[in-house]
GROMACS .gro file of N, CA and C in nm:
model
  483
    1VAL      N    1  -1.244  -2.848   3.737
    1VAL     CA    2  -1.328  -2.964   3.727
    1VAL      C    3  -1.304  -3.033   3.593
    2VAL      N    4  -1.296  -2.952   3.490
    2VAL     CA    5  -1.276  -3.008   3.356
    2VAL      C    6  -1.142  -3.079   3.349
    3LEU      N    7  -1.038  -3.019   3.404
    3LEU     CA    8  -0.906  -3.081   3.400
    3LEU      C    9  -0.904  -3.212   3.476
    4VAL      N   10  -0.971  -3.215   3.590
    4VAL     CA   11  -0.975  -3.338   3.668
    4VAL      C   12  -1.048  -3.446   3.591
    5LEU      N   13  -1.159  -3.410   3.528
    5LEU     CA   14  -1.233  -3.508   3.449
    5LEU      C   15  -1.153  -3.555   3.329
    6LEU      N   16  -1.082  -3.464   3.265
    6LEU     CA   17  -1.002  -3.503   3.149
    6LEU      C   18  -0.891  -3.597   3.189
    7CYS      N   19  -0.831  -3.573   3.304
    7CYS     CA   20  -0.722  -3.659   3.350
    7CYS      C   21  -0.774  -3.793   3.398
    8SER      N   22  -0.891  -3.794   3.461
    8SER     CA   23  -0.941  -3.918   3.519
    8SER      C   24  -1.004  -4.011   3.416
    9VAL      N   25  -1.062  -3.956   3.313
    9VAL     CA   26  -1.126  -4.037   3.211
    9VAL      C   27  -1.026  -4.061   3.099
   10SER      N   28  -0.976  -4.182   3.093
   10SER     CA   29  -0.876  -4.211   2.990
   10SER      C   30  -0.944  -4.275   2.870
   11SER      N   31  -0.885  -4.256   2.757
   11SER     CA   32  -0.940  -4.310   2.633
   11SER      C   33  -0.914  -4.460   2.628
   12SER      N   34  -0.996  -4.533   2.555
   12SER     CA   35  -0.979  -4.677   2.547
   12SER      C   36  -0.884  -4.717   2.435
   13PHE      N   37  -0.820  -4.621   2.372
   13PHE     CA   38  -0.730  -4.651   2.262
   13PHE      C   39  -0.586  -4.633   2.304
   14ALA      N   40  -0.499  -4.704   2.235
   14ALA     CA   41  -0.355  -4.688   2.260
   14ALA      C   42  -0.311  -4.552   2.208
   15PRO      N   43  -0.210  -4.487   2.271
   15PRO     CA   44  -0.165  -4.357   2.223
   15PRO      C   45  -0.103  -4.368   2.085
   16PRO      N   46  -0.122  -4.268   1.998
   16PRO     CA   47  -0.065  -4.276   1.864
   16PRO      C   48   0.087  -4.270   1.869
   17THR      N   49   0.148  -4.336   1.772
   17THR     CA   50   0.294  -4.335   1.768
   17THR      C   51   0.343  -4.196   1.729
   18GLN      N   52   0.461  -4.158   1.781
   18GLN     CA   53   0.514  -4.026   1.753
   18GLN      C   54   0.576  -4.024   1.614
   19HIS      N   55   0.559  -3.913   1.547
   19HIS     CA   56   0.610  -3.893   1.413
   19HIS      C   57   0.756  -3.850   1.421
   20VAL      N   58   0.843  -3.917   1.348
   20VAL     CA   59   0.985  -3.882   1.346
   20VAL      C   60   1.007  -3.780   1.235
   21LEU      N   61   1.075  -3.669   1.268
   21LEU     CA   62   1.096  -3.563   1.171
   21LEU      C   63   1.205  -3.601   1.071
   22GLU      N   64   1.180  -3.570   0.947
   22GLU     CA   65   1.282  -3.586   0.843
   22GLU      C   66   1.372  -3.463   0.844
   23LYS      N   67   1.481  -3.466   0.768
   23LYS     CA   68   1.575  -3.353   0.765
   23LYS      C   69   1.509  -3.228   0.710
   24SER      N   70   1.420  -3.243   0.613
   24SER     CA   71   1.359  -3.126   0.550
   24SER      C   72   1.244  -3.068   0.631
   25GLU      N   73   1.193  -3.141   0.730
   25GLU     CA   74   1.080  -3.093   0.808
   25GLU      C   75   1.127  -3.002   0.921
   26VAL      N   76   1.042  -2.907   0.954
   26VAL     CA   77   1.070  -2.815   1.063
   26VAL      C   78   0.986  -2.856   1.183
   27ALA      N   79   1.047  -2.859   1.300
   27ALA     CA   80   0.974  -2.897   1.421
   27ALA      C   81   0.875  -2.788   1.459
   28PRO      N   82   0.748  -2.822   1.485
   28PRO     CA   83   0.651  -2.721   1.527
   28PRO      C   84   0.683  -2.672   1.668
   29SER      N   85   0.633  -2.554   1.699
   29SER     CA   86   0.662  -2.497   1.830
   29SER      C   87   0.593  -2.579   1.940
   30LYS      N   88   0.652  -2.574   2.059
   30LYS     CA   89   0.597  -2.652   2.170
   30LYS      C   90   0.459  -2.601   2.211
   31LEU      N   91   0.440  -2.469   2.204
   31LEU     CA   92   0.311  -2.412   2.240
   31LEU      C   93   0.203  -2.460   2.144
   32ASN      N   94   0.235  -2.463   2.015
   32ASN     CA   95   0.140  -2.510   1.915
   32ASN      C   96   0.104  -2.657   1.941
   33MET      N   97   0.205  -2.737   1.975
   33MET     CA   98   0.179  -2.879   2.001
   33MET      C   99   0.095  -2.896   2.128
   34LYS      N  100   0.122  -2.816   2.231
   34LYS     CA  101   0.044  -2.827   2.355
   34LYS      C  102  -0.101  -2.786   2.331
   35LEU      N  103  -0.121  -2.681   2.253
   35LEU     CA  104  -0.258  -2.638   2.222
   35LEU      C  105  -0.331  -2.745   2.141
   36LYS      N  106  -0.260  -2.806   2.048
   36LYS     CA  107  -0.320  -2.910   1.965
   36LYS      C  108  -0.356  -3.031   2.050
   37ASP      N  109  -0.265  -3.070   2.141
   37ASP     CA  110  -0.293  -3.183   2.230
   37ASP      C  111  -0.411  -3.153   2.322
   38ALA      N  112  -0.417  -3.031   2.374
   38ALA     CA  113  -0.529  -2.993   2.461
   38ALA      C  114  -0.660  -2.994   2.383
   39TYR      N  115  -0.657  -2.943   2.260
   39TYR     CA  116  -0.777  -2.941   2.177
   39TYR      C  117  -0.824  -3.084   2.148
   40GLU      N  118  -0.728  -3.172   2.117
   40GLU     CA  119  -0.764  -3.311   2.088
   40GLU      C  120  -0.821  -3.381   2.210
   41SER      N  121  -0.766  -3.353   2.328
   41SER     CA  122  -0.817  -3.419   2.449
   41SER      C  123  -0.957  -3.368   2.483
   42VAL      N  124  -0.982  -3.238   2.465
   42VAL     CA  125  -1.117  -3.184   2.489
   42VAL      C  126  -1.215  -3.241   2.387
   43LEU      N  127  -1.171  -3.250   2.263
   43LEU     CA  128  -1.257  -3.304   2.158
   43LEU      C  129  -1.289  -3.451   2.185
   44SER      N  130  -1.189  -3.528   2.225
   44SER     CA  131  -1.214  -3.670   2.254
   44SER      C  132  -1.300  -3.686   2.379
   45PHE      N  133  -1.294  -3.589   2.472
   45PHE     CA  134  -1.379  -3.595   2.590
   45PHE      C  135  -1.526  -3.578   2.553
   46PHE      N  136  -1.555  -3.490   2.458
   46PHE     CA  137  -1.693  -3.465   2.419
   46PHE      C  138  -1.738  -3.550   2.299
   47ARG      N  139  -1.652  -3.634   2.248
   47ARG     CA  140  -1.689  -3.729   2.143
   47ARG      C  141  -1.642  -3.869   2.179
   48PRO      N  142  -1.699  -3.928   2.285
   48PRO     CA  143  -1.654  -4.061   2.325
   48PRO      C  144  -1.698  -4.166   2.224
   49VAL      N  145  -1.613  -4.266   2.207
   49VAL     CA  146  -1.643  -4.375   2.115
   49VAL      C  147  -1.623  -4.507   2.188
   50THR      N  148  -1.685  -4.611   2.135
   50THR     CA  149  -1.673  -4.744   2.192
   50THR      C  150  -1.659  -4.846   2.081
   51CYS      N  151  -1.599  -4.959   2.115
   51CYS     CA  152  -1.586  -5.068   2.018
   51CYS      C  153  -1.697  -5.172   2.034
   52HIS      N  154  -1.777  -5.159   2.139
   52HIS     CA  155  -1.887  -5.254   2.161
   52HIS      C  156  -2.002  -5.217   2.068
   53HIS      N  157  -2.041  -5.313   1.986
   53HIS     CA  158  -2.149  -5.286   1.891
   53HIS      C  159  -2.267  -5.379   1.917
   54ARG      N  160  -2.383  -5.329   1.881
   54ARG     CA  161  -2.505  -5.409   1.893
   54ARG      C  162  -2.525  -5.484   1.761
   55ASP      N  163  -2.615  -5.578   1.763
   55ASP     CA  164  -2.637  -5.661   1.644
   55ASP      C  165  -2.692  -5.581   1.527
   56GLU      N  166  -2.772  -5.477   1.555
   56GLU     CA  167  -2.834  -5.402   1.445
   56GLU      C  168  -2.739  -5.299   1.383
   57GLN      N  169  -2.624  -5.274   1.444
   57GLN     CA  170  -2.532  -5.174   1.391
   57GLN      C  171  -2.446  -5.236   1.280
   58THR      N  172  -2.428  -5.159   1.173
   58THR     CA  173  -2.343  -5.206   1.064
   58THR      C  174  -2.199  -5.165   1.090
   59LEU      N  175  -2.108  -5.255   1.062
   59LEU     CA  176  -1.967  -5.229   1.084
   59LEU      C  177  -1.907  -5.163   0.961
   60ILE      N  178  -1.841  -5.050   0.980
   60ILE     CA  179  -1.775  -4.979   0.871
   60ILE      C  180  -1.627  -5.012   0.879
   61PRO      N  181  -1.570  -5.067   0.773
   61PRO     CA  182  -1.427  -5.101   0.778
   61PRO      C  183  -1.342  -4.976   0.801
   62CYS      N  184  -1.232  -4.994   0.871
   62CYS     CA  185  -1.143  -4.883   0.902
   62CYS      C  186  -1.078  -4.832   0.775
   63HIS      N  187  -1.059  -4.700   0.766
   63HIS     CA  188  -1.007  -4.637   0.645
   63HIS      C  189  -0.858  -4.661   0.625
   64VAL      N  190  -0.790  -4.716   0.724
   64VAL     CA  191  -0.644  -4.733   0.715
   64VAL      C  192  -0.608  -4.848   0.623
   65GLY      N  193  -0.674  -4.959   0.635
   65GLY     CA  194  -0.645  -5.074   0.550
   65GLY      C  195  -0.708  -5.199   0.605
   66ASP      N  196  -0.699  -5.307   0.526
   66ASP     CA  197  -0.763  -5.432   0.567
   66ASP      C  198  -0.668  -5.526   0.641
   67GLY      N  199  -0.544  -5.532   0.601
   67GLY     CA  200  -0.452  -5.630   0.657
   67GLY      C  201  -0.381  -5.583   0.782
   68LEU      N  202  -0.453  -5.528   0.877
   68LEU     CA  203  -0.392  -5.478   1.000
   68LEU      C  204  -0.409  -5.578   1.113
   69ASN      N  205  -0.305  -5.588   1.196
   69ASN     CA  206  -0.322  -5.671   1.315
   69ASN      C  207  -0.386  -5.587   1.426
   70THR      N  208  -0.404  -5.646   1.543
   70THR     CA  209  -0.475  -5.578   1.652
   70THR      C  210  -0.404  -5.451   1.697
   71THR      N  211  -0.272  -5.456   1.711
   71THR     CA  212  -0.196  -5.340   1.759
   71THR      C  213  -0.204  -5.225   1.659
   72GLU      N  214  -0.185  -5.254   1.530
   72GLU     CA  215  -0.193  -5.149   1.428
   72GLU      C  216  -0.334  -5.091   1.422
   73CYS      N  217  -0.431  -5.175   1.442
   73CYS     CA  218  -0.570  -5.129   1.439
   73CYS      C  219  -0.595  -5.031   1.554
   74LEU      N  220  -0.546  -5.063   1.674
   74LEU     CA  221  -0.565  -4.975   1.789
   74LEU      C  222  -0.484  -4.847   1.775
   75GLU      N  223  -0.365  -4.855   1.715
   75GLU     CA  224  -0.282  -4.735   1.695
   75GLU      C  225  -0.350  -4.636   1.602
   76ASN      N  226  -0.430  -4.685   1.510
   76ASN     CA  227  -0.501  -4.598   1.415
   76ASN      C  228  -0.642  -4.563   1.464
   77LYS      N  229  -0.666  -4.582   1.594
   77LYS     CA  230  -0.794  -4.551   1.658
   77LYS      C  231  -0.911  -4.623   1.591
   78CYS      N  232  -0.890  -4.750   1.564
   78CYS     CA  233  -0.995  -4.835   1.510
   78CYS      C  234  -1.014  -4.953   1.605
   79CYS      N  235  -1.117  -5.032   1.581
   79CYS     CA  236  -1.150  -5.144   1.669
   79CYS      C  237  -1.117  -5.276   1.600
   80PRO      N  238  -1.044  -5.362   1.667
   80PRO     CA  239  -1.018  -5.495   1.609
   80PRO      C  240  -1.140  -5.584   1.628
   81SER      N  241  -1.166  -5.670   1.530
   81SER     CA  242  -1.283  -5.758   1.540
   81SER      C  243  -1.242  -5.890   1.602
   82LYS      N  244  -1.341  -5.955   1.663
   82LYS     CA  245  -1.316  -6.083   1.729
   82LYS      C  246  -1.368  -6.199   1.645
   83ASN      N  247  -1.461  -6.171   1.555
   83ASN     CA  248  -1.520  -6.275   1.471
   83ASN      C  249  -1.458  -6.274   1.333
   84SER      N  250  -1.462  -6.389   1.268
   84SER     CA  251  -1.402  -6.399   1.135
   84SER      C  252  -1.494  -6.343   1.026
   85HIS      N  253  -1.625  -6.340   1.048
   85HIS     CA  254  -1.717  -6.289   0.945
   85HIS      C  255  -1.727  -6.136   0.945
   86GLU      N  256  -1.664  -6.068   1.042
   86GLU     CA  257  -1.661  -5.922   1.047
   86GLU      C  258  -1.532  -5.872   0.983
   87PRO      N  259  -1.528  -5.744   0.946
   87PRO     CA  260  -1.400  -5.688   0.897
   87PRO      C  261  -1.296  -5.695   1.009
   88LYS      N  262  -1.169  -5.710   0.971
   88LYS     CA  263  -1.063  -5.723   1.072
   88LYS      C  264  -1.052  -5.598   1.158
   89CYS      N  265  -1.076  -5.485   1.098
   89CYS     CA  266  -1.060  -5.358   1.169
   89CYS      C  267  -1.176  -5.267   1.127
   90TYR      N  268  -1.254  -5.222   1.223
   90TYR     CA  269  -1.370  -5.139   1.190
   90TYR      C  270  -1.369  -5.010   1.271
   91MET      N  271  -1.447  -4.912   1.224
   91MET     CA  272  -1.455  -4.781   1.289
   91MET      C  273  -1.534  -4.793   1.420
   92PRO      N  274  -1.492  -4.720   1.523
   92PRO     CA  275  -1.567  -4.724   1.649
   92PRO      C  276  -1.700  -4.649   1.638
   93PHE      N  277  -1.789  -4.677   1.732
   93PHE     CA  278  -1.922  -4.616   1.734
   93PHE      C  279  -1.927  -4.505   1.838
   94LYS      N  280  -2.017  -4.408   1.814
   94LYS     CA  281  -2.039  -4.302   1.913
   94LYS      C  282  -2.100  -4.364   2.038
   95ASP      N  283  -2.047  -4.324   2.153
   95ASP     CA  284  -2.099  -4.374   2.280
   95ASP      C  285  -2.183  -4.266   2.346
   96ASN      N  286  -2.312  -4.265   2.316
   96ASN     CA  287  -2.402  -4.161   2.366
   96ASN      C  288  -2.423  -4.172   2.517
   97LEU      N  289  -2.419  -4.292   2.571
   97LEU     CA  290  -2.436  -4.309   2.715
   97LEU      C  291  -2.318  -4.247   2.790
   98GLN      N  292  -2.198  -4.271   2.742
   98GLN     CA  293  -2.078  -4.213   2.804
   98GLN      C  294  -2.080  -4.060   2.791
   99LEU      N  295  -2.123  -4.010   2.677
   99LEU     CA  296  -2.132  -3.865   2.657
   99LEU      C  297  -2.233  -3.804   2.754
  100THR      N  298  -2.347  -3.868   2.771
  100THR     CA  299  -2.448  -3.819   2.864
  100THR      C  300  -2.393  -3.815   3.006
  101PHE      N  301  -2.324  -3.921   3.046
  101PHE     CA  302  -2.266  -3.927   3.181
  101PHE      C  303  -2.163  -3.816   3.201
  102ARG      N  304  -2.077  -3.795   3.103
  102ARG     CA  305  -1.973  -3.692   3.114
  102ARG      C  306  -2.033  -3.552   3.123
  103VAL      N  307  -2.133  -3.526   3.041
  103VAL     CA  308  -2.197  -3.393   3.044
  103VAL      C  309  -2.270  -3.372   3.177
  104LEU      N  310  -2.337  -3.477   3.227
  104LEU     CA  311  -2.406  -3.465   3.356
  104LEU      C  312  -2.307  -3.437   3.469
  105VAL      N  313  -2.194  -3.506   3.471
  105VAL     CA  314  -2.093  -3.483   3.575
  105VAL      C  315  -2.037  -3.342   3.563
  106LEU      N  316  -2.013  -3.298   3.441
  106LEU     CA  317  -1.960  -3.163   3.419
  106LEU      C  318  -2.059  -3.056   3.465
  107VAL      N  319  -2.186  -3.073   3.431
  107VAL     CA  320  -2.289  -2.976   3.471
  107VAL      C  321  -2.308  -2.979   3.622
  108ALA      N  322  -2.309  -3.098   3.681
  108ALA     CA  323  -2.325  -3.108   3.827
  108ALA      C  324  -2.207  -3.042   3.898
  109GLY      N  325  -2.087  -3.062   3.847
  109GLY     CA  326  -1.970  -2.995   3.905
  109GLY      C  327  -1.979  -2.845   3.893
  110GLY      N  328  -2.025  -2.797   3.780
  110GLY     CA  329  -2.043  -2.653   3.761
  110GLY      C  330  -2.145  -2.594   3.857
  111PHE      N  331  -2.258  -2.665   3.873
  111PHE     CA  332  -2.359  -2.617   3.967
  111PHE      C  333  -2.308  -2.622   4.111
  112LEU      N  334  -2.228  -2.722   4.143
  112LEU     CA  335  -2.172  -2.732   4.278
  112LEU      C  336  -2.079  -2.614   4.305
  113ILE      N  337  -1.996  -2.582   4.208
  113ILE     CA  338  -1.904  -2.468   4.223
  113ILE      C  339  -1.983  -2.338   4.233
  114LEU      N  340  -2.081  -2.319   4.145
  114LEU     CA  341  -2.162  -2.197   4.150
  114LEU      C  342  -2.245  -2.188   4.278
  115GLY      N  343  -2.284  -2.302   4.332
  115GLY     CA  344  -2.360  -2.302   4.457
  115GLY      C  345  -2.274  -2.269   4.577
  116CYS      N  346  -2.149  -2.315   4.577
  116CYS     CA  347  -2.059  -2.291   4.691
  116CYS      C  348  -1.991  -2.155   4.683
  117LEU      N  349  -1.983  -2.097   4.566
  117LEU     CA  350  -1.912  -1.970   4.547
  117LEU      C  351  -1.967  -1.857   4.635
  118PRO      N  352  -2.098  -1.836   4.643
  118PRO     CA  353  -2.146  -1.727   4.729
  118PRO      C  354  -2.110  -1.747   4.876
  119PHE      N  355  -2.117  -1.871   4.925
  119PHE     CA  356  -2.082  -1.897   5.065
  119PHE      C  357  -1.935  -1.869   5.091
  120CYS      N  358  -1.849  -1.911   4.999
  120CYS     CA  359  -1.705  -1.886   5.016
  120CYS      C  360  -1.676  -1.736   5.012
  121CYS      N  361  -1.737  -1.666   4.918
  121CYS     CA  362  -1.715  -1.521   4.909
  121CYS      C  363  -1.764  -1.451   5.036
  122CYS      N  364  -1.880  -1.490   5.085
  122CYS     CA  365  -1.932  -1.427   5.207
  122CYS      C  366  -1.841  -1.455   5.326
  123ALA      N  367  -1.791  -1.577   5.335
  123ALA     CA  368  -1.704  -1.611   5.449
  123ALA      C  369  -1.575  -1.529   5.445
  124PHE      N  370  -1.517  -1.512   5.328
  124PHE     CA  371  -1.392  -1.436   5.318
  124PHE      C  372  -1.416  -1.286   5.334
  125LEU      N  373  -1.522  -1.236   5.274
  125LEU     CA  374  -1.547  -1.092   5.279
  125LEU      C  375  -1.600  -1.047   5.415
  126GLN      N  376  -1.661  -1.138   5.489
  126GLN     CA  377  -1.713  -1.101   5.620
  126GLN      C  378  -1.599  -1.070   5.716
  127ARG      N  379  -1.485  -1.136   5.699
  127ARG     CA  380  -1.370  -1.113   5.785
  127ARG      C  381  -1.287  -0.993   5.741
  128SER      N  382  -1.315  -0.943   5.624
  128SER     CA  383  -1.237  -0.831   5.571
  128SER      C  384  -1.286  -0.699   5.629
  129GLN      N  385  -1.192  -0.613   5.668
  129GLN     CA  386  -1.229  -0.482   5.720
  129GLN      C  387  -1.273  -0.389   5.609
  130CYS      N  388  -1.229  -0.416   5.489
  130CYS     CA  389  -1.265  -0.329   5.376
  130CYS      C  390  -1.413  -0.340   5.341
  131PHE      N  391  -1.467  -0.462   5.345
  131PHE     CA  392  -1.603  -0.483   5.301
  131PHE      C  393  -1.705  -0.488   5.414
  132ASN      N  394  -1.660  -0.523   5.534
  132ASN     CA  395  -1.753  -0.533   5.646
  132ASN      C  396  -1.739  -0.410   5.734
  133PRO      N  397  -1.837  -0.318   5.731
  133PRO     CA  398  -1.825  -0.195   5.810
  133PRO      C  399  -1.827  -0.221   5.961
  134LEU      N  400  -1.881  -0.334   6.003
  134LEU     CA  401  -1.884  -0.363   6.146
  134LEU      C  402  -1.745  -0.400   6.199
  135ARG      N  403  -1.657  -0.442   6.111
  135ARG     CA  404  -1.520  -0.473   6.151
  135ARG      C  405  -1.435  -0.348   6.165
  136ARG      N  406  -1.474  -0.242   6.095
  136ARG     CA  407  -1.399  -0.117   6.103
  136ARG      C  408  -1.433  -0.043   6.231
  137ALA      N  409  -1.332   0.016   6.290
  137ALA     CA  410  -1.356   0.095   6.410
  137ALA      C  411  -1.409   0.232   6.369
  138ASN      N  412  -1.514   0.275   6.434
  138ASN     CA  413  -1.573   0.404   6.407
  138ASN      C  414  -1.483   0.514   6.465
  139LYS      N  415  -1.474   0.629   6.397
  139LYS     CA  416  -1.387   0.738   6.443
  139LYS      C  417  -1.430   0.791   6.579
  140LYS      N  418  -1.560   0.803   6.600
  140LYS     CA  419  -1.609   0.853   6.729
  140LYS      C  420  -1.574   0.755   6.841
  141ILE      N  421  -1.591   0.629   6.813
  141ILE     CA  422  -1.560   0.527   6.914
  141ILE      C  423  -1.411   0.526   6.943
  142LYS      N  424  -1.328   0.541   6.840
  142LYS     CA  425  -1.184   0.546   6.862
  142LYS      C  426  -1.147   0.663   6.954
  143LYS      N  427  -1.210   0.777   6.930
  143LYS     CA  428  -1.183   0.897   7.011
  143LYS      C  429  -1.223   0.874   7.157
  144ILE      N  430  -1.340   0.814   7.178
  144ILE     CA  431  -1.387   0.788   7.314
  144ILE      C  432  -1.295   0.690   7.385
  145VAL      N  433  -1.255   0.584   7.315
  145VAL     CA  434  -1.165   0.484   7.375
  145VAL      C  435  -1.031   0.547   7.409
  146ARG      N  436  -0.979   0.630   7.323
  146ARG     CA  437  -0.851   0.697   7.348
  146ARG      C  438  -0.860   0.787   7.471
  147LYS      N  439  -0.969   0.863   7.483
  147LYS     CA  440  -0.988   0.952   7.599
  147LYS      C  441  -0.998   0.871   7.728
  148LYS      N  442  -1.072   0.759   7.724
  148LYS     CA  443  -1.086   0.676   7.844
  148LYS      C  444  -0.953   0.615   7.884
  149ARG      N  445  -0.873   0.574   7.787
  149ARG     CA  446  -0.740   0.519   7.818
  149ARG      C  447  -0.652   0.626   7.882
  150GLU      N  448  -0.655   0.744   7.822
  150GLU     CA  449  -0.574   0.853   7.878
  150GLU      C  450  -0.619   0.885   8.020
  151HIS      N  451  -0.750   0.888   8.040
  151HIS     CA  452  -0.804   0.918   8.173
  151HIS      C  453  -0.765   0.808   8.273
  152SER      N  454  -0.778   0.680   8.229
  152SER     CA  455  -0.743   0.571   8.320
  152SER      C  456  -0.593   0.569   8.348
  153ASP      N  457  -0.511   0.606   8.248
  153ASP     CA  458  -0.366   0.615   8.271
  153ASP      C  459  -0.336   0.724   8.373
  154ASP      N  460  -0.406   0.837   8.362
  154ASP     CA  461  -0.386   0.947   8.457
  154ASP      C  462  -0.425   0.905   8.598
  155VAL      N  463  -0.538   0.837   8.611
  155VAL     CA  464  -0.584   0.791   8.742
  155VAL      C  465  -0.486   0.690   8.799
  156TYR      N  466  -0.439   0.598   8.717
  156TYR     CA  467  -0.345   0.495   8.761
  156TYR      C  468  -0.214   0.558   8.805
  157ASP      N  469  -0.165   0.657   8.729
  157ASP     CA  470  -0.041   0.726   8.766
  157ASP      C  471  -0.058   0.800   8.899
  158ARG      N  472  -0.173   0.861   8.923
  158ARG     CA  473  -0.198   0.934   9.048
  158ARG      C  474  -0.200   0.839   9.168
  159LEU      N  475  -0.255   0.718   9.144
  159LEU     CA  476  -0.260   0.621   9.253
  159LEU      C  477  -0.121   0.571   9.290
  160LEU      N  478  -0.036   0.557   9.191
  160LEU     CA  479   0.100   0.509   9.218
  160LEU      C  480   0.184   0.615   9.287
  161ASN      N  481   0.161   0.738   9.258
  161ASN     CA  482   0.240   0.847   9.319
  161ASN      C  483   0.186   0.874   9.453
   0.00000   0.00000   0.00000
């Protein structure tokens, strides 16, 4: 459920540019990079931000610099301004509504899985001979059935002869 939500909910920012390695730098391992990417995606899932601000919110200029155009501003995970009296590039705001929605969907999915799990387990285990004693043939019943088959085979053979 978490993976589906992470894949379906995309961030509103442009992906960061890739860092080109210099000759003296050593490339990090792929596993380390995958873990770091997974950690960042989980962190961004639980810390949603938005560029839409209300009138009472104060705009904090982006820490990268002042003379950035819109593309550079988005690459540095900042918000470009539309008005001239605001800073050109400002920090995004926490989106509590989006966070509430994501947590509610995650909790509802968890409860749905936990609610369906007993039914699925019962359906699979009920058909299993290991767990359902009614599916297993009783030794006494096997013996009786074998004797009746032998007896019926004897009777059938006598009728044919």
